[in-house]
């Protein structure tokens, strides 16, 4: 009986810890490749986006900014090494992984 109770408790702890681990993972939104982006000025970026850019890319520069009708921003960043990187972010400052 003790072994069964211990087994059940172990399974419950494992299940709860697995659920907590899965909920703690960073979930990226996806952008549909067919979304059309329109060029915008950098001054039109929301404060949350600007803060996240400064936090993640402090030494890079913003080359171009685009926005689609779903308030998703496509940013072309020039890194300190001189290479360009295209990143996607929503209006709340959450990074988005582009769907391939």
mmCIF file of C-alpha atoms in Angstrom:
data_model
loop_
_atom_site.group_PDB
_atom_site.id
_atom_site.type_symbol
_atom_site.label_atom_id
_atom_site.label_comp_id
_atom_site.label_asym_id
_atom_site.label_seq_id
_atom_site.Cartn_x
_atom_site.Cartn_y
_atom_site.Cartn_z
ATOM 1 C CA UNK A 1 0.000 0.000 0.000
ATOM 2 C CA UNK A 2 2.850 2.394 0.833
ATOM 3 C CA UNK A 3 4.495 1.624 -2.493
ATOM 4 C CA UNK A 4 1.289 2.432 -4.384
ATOM 5 C CA UNK A 5 0.848 5.715 -2.503
ATOM 6 C CA UNK A 6 4.484 6.630 -3.122
ATOM 7 C CA UNK A 7 4.096 5.759 -6.809
ATOM 8 C CA UNK A 8 0.974 7.930 -7.138
ATOM 9 C CA UNK A 9 2.637 10.856 -5.372
ATOM 10 C CA UNK A 10 5.706 10.526 -7.616
ATOM 11 C CA UNK A 11 3.537 10.551 -10.745
ATOM 12 C CA UNK A 12 1.608 13.587 -9.493
ATOM 13 C CA UNK A 13 4.810 15.516 -8.701
ATOM 14 C CA UNK A 14 6.266 14.621 -12.093
ATOM 15 C CA UNK A 15 3.085 15.695 -13.880
ATOM 16 C CA UNK A 16 2.877 19.002 -12.001
ATOM 17 C CA UNK A 17 6.561 19.792 -12.542
ATOM 18 C CA UNK A 18 6.258 18.917 -16.244
ATOM 19 C CA UNK A 19 3.221 21.224 -16.570
ATOM 20 C CA UNK A 20 5.092 24.059 -14.848
ATOM 21 C CA UNK A 21 8.107 23.511 -17.103
ATOM 22 C CA UNK A 22 5.976 23.610 -20.252
ATOM 23 C CA UNK A 23 4.192 26.783 -19.156
ATOM 24 C CA UNK A 24 7.525 28.454 -18.370
ATOM 25 C CA UNK A 25 8.848 27.930 -21.897
ATOM 26 C CA UNK A 26 8.935 30.999 -24.105
ATOM 27 C CA UNK A 27 6.220 30.679 -26.684
ATOM 28 C CA UNK A 28 6.836 32.559 -29.889
ATOM 29 C CA UNK A 29 3.978 33.811 -31.995
ATOM 30 C CA UNK A 30 4.222 33.086 -35.679
ATOM 31 C CA UNK A 31 3.822 35.452 -38.579
ATOM 32 C CA UNK A 32 2.149 34.256 -41.725
ATOM 33 C CA UNK A 33 4.495 34.779 -44.630
ATOM 34 C CA UNK A 34 1.740 36.354 -46.756
ATOM 35 C CA UNK A 35 1.274 39.341 -44.408
ATOM 36 C CA UNK A 36 2.065 42.591 -46.150
ATOM 37 C CA UNK A 37 4.234 45.061 -44.312
ATOM 38 C CA UNK A 38 4.236 48.796 -44.989
ATOM 39 C CA UNK A 39 7.230 50.984 -44.255
ATOM 40 C CA UNK A 40 6.873 53.282 -41.237
ATOM 41 C CA UNK A 41 9.037 55.844 -39.481
ATOM 42 C CA UNK A 42 10.931 54.760 -36.384
ATOM 43 C CA UNK A 43 9.035 57.409 -34.421
ATOM 44 C CA UNK A 44 5.839 55.403 -35.020
ATOM 45 C CA UNK A 45 7.103 52.415 -33.017
ATOM 46 C CA UNK A 46 5.290 51.825 -29.703
ATOM 47 C CA UNK A 47 7.294 52.370 -26.486
ATOM 48 C CA UNK A 48 7.216 48.640 -25.646
ATOM 49 C CA UNK A 49 8.884 47.831 -28.969
ATOM 50 C CA UNK A 50 11.535 50.507 -28.526
ATOM 51 C CA UNK A 51 12.314 49.282 -24.990
ATOM 52 C CA UNK A 52 12.672 45.688 -26.155
ATOM 53 C CA UNK A 53 14.932 46.687 -29.049
ATOM 54 C CA UNK A 54 17.179 48.644 -26.702
ATOM 55 C CA UNK A 55 17.290 45.705 -24.300
ATOM 56 C CA UNK A 56 18.016 42.980 -26.884
ATOM 57 C CA UNK A 57 20.087 44.991 -29.384
ATOM 58 C CA UNK A 58 21.795 47.780 -27.405
ATOM 59 C CA UNK A 59 24.683 48.312 -29.845
ATOM 60 C CA UNK A 60 22.760 47.928 -33.101
ATOM 61 C CA UNK A 61 20.960 50.479 -35.234
ATOM 62 C CA UNK A 62 17.521 50.371 -36.782
ATOM 63 C CA UNK A 63 17.767 50.554 -40.571
ATOM 64 C CA UNK A 64 14.094 50.173 -41.513
ATOM 65 C CA UNK A 65 10.784 49.519 -39.780
ATOM 66 C CA UNK A 66 7.646 47.997 -41.265
ATOM 67 C CA UNK A 67 4.181 47.315 -39.856
ATOM 68 C CA UNK A 68 1.339 45.065 -40.996
ATOM 69 C CA UNK A 69 -2.393 45.277 -40.288
ATOM 70 C CA UNK A 70 -2.044 42.924 -37.273
ATOM 71 C CA UNK A 71 0.262 45.372 -35.430
ATOM 72 C CA UNK A 72 3.286 43.199 -36.082
ATOM 73 C CA UNK A 73 6.524 45.016 -36.741
ATOM 74 C CA UNK A 74 9.277 43.879 -39.086
ATOM 75 C CA UNK A 75 12.546 45.540 -38.130
ATOM 76 C CA UNK A 76 15.789 45.457 -40.066
ATOM 77 C CA UNK A 77 18.591 45.897 -37.568
ATOM 78 C CA UNK A 78 22.244 46.581 -38.387
ATOM 79 C CA UNK A 79 24.373 44.821 -35.796
ATOM 80 C CA UNK A 80 27.656 46.212 -34.524
ATOM 81 C CA UNK A 81 29.466 43.709 -36.785
ATOM 82 C CA UNK A 82 27.830 45.397 -39.795
ATOM 83 C CA UNK A 83 25.514 42.529 -40.680
ATOM 84 C CA UNK A 84 21.800 43.088 -41.096
ATOM 85 C CA UNK A 85 19.229 41.066 -39.181
ATOM 86 C CA UNK A 86 15.479 41.042 -39.747
ATOM 87 C CA UNK A 87 13.436 40.570 -36.575
ATOM 88 C CA UNK A 88 9.716 40.534 -35.881
ATOM 89 C CA UNK A 89 7.990 41.878 -32.778
ATOM 90 C CA UNK A 90 4.409 42.638 -31.793
ATOM 91 C CA UNK A 91 3.141 45.939 -30.406
ATOM 92 C CA UNK A 92 3.534 44.648 -26.822
ATOM 93 C CA UNK A 93 7.254 43.973 -27.216
ATOM 94 C CA UNK A 94 7.008 40.185 -27.636
ATOM 95 C CA UNK A 95 9.419 38.681 -30.144
ATOM 96 C CA UNK A 96 7.899 36.701 -32.998
ATOM 97 C CA UNK A 97 9.437 33.858 -34.918
ATOM 98 C CA UNK A 98 8.694 34.091 -38.638
ATOM 99 C CA UNK A 99 6.953 31.063 -40.083
ATOM 100 C CA UNK A 100 9.036 29.542 -42.867
#
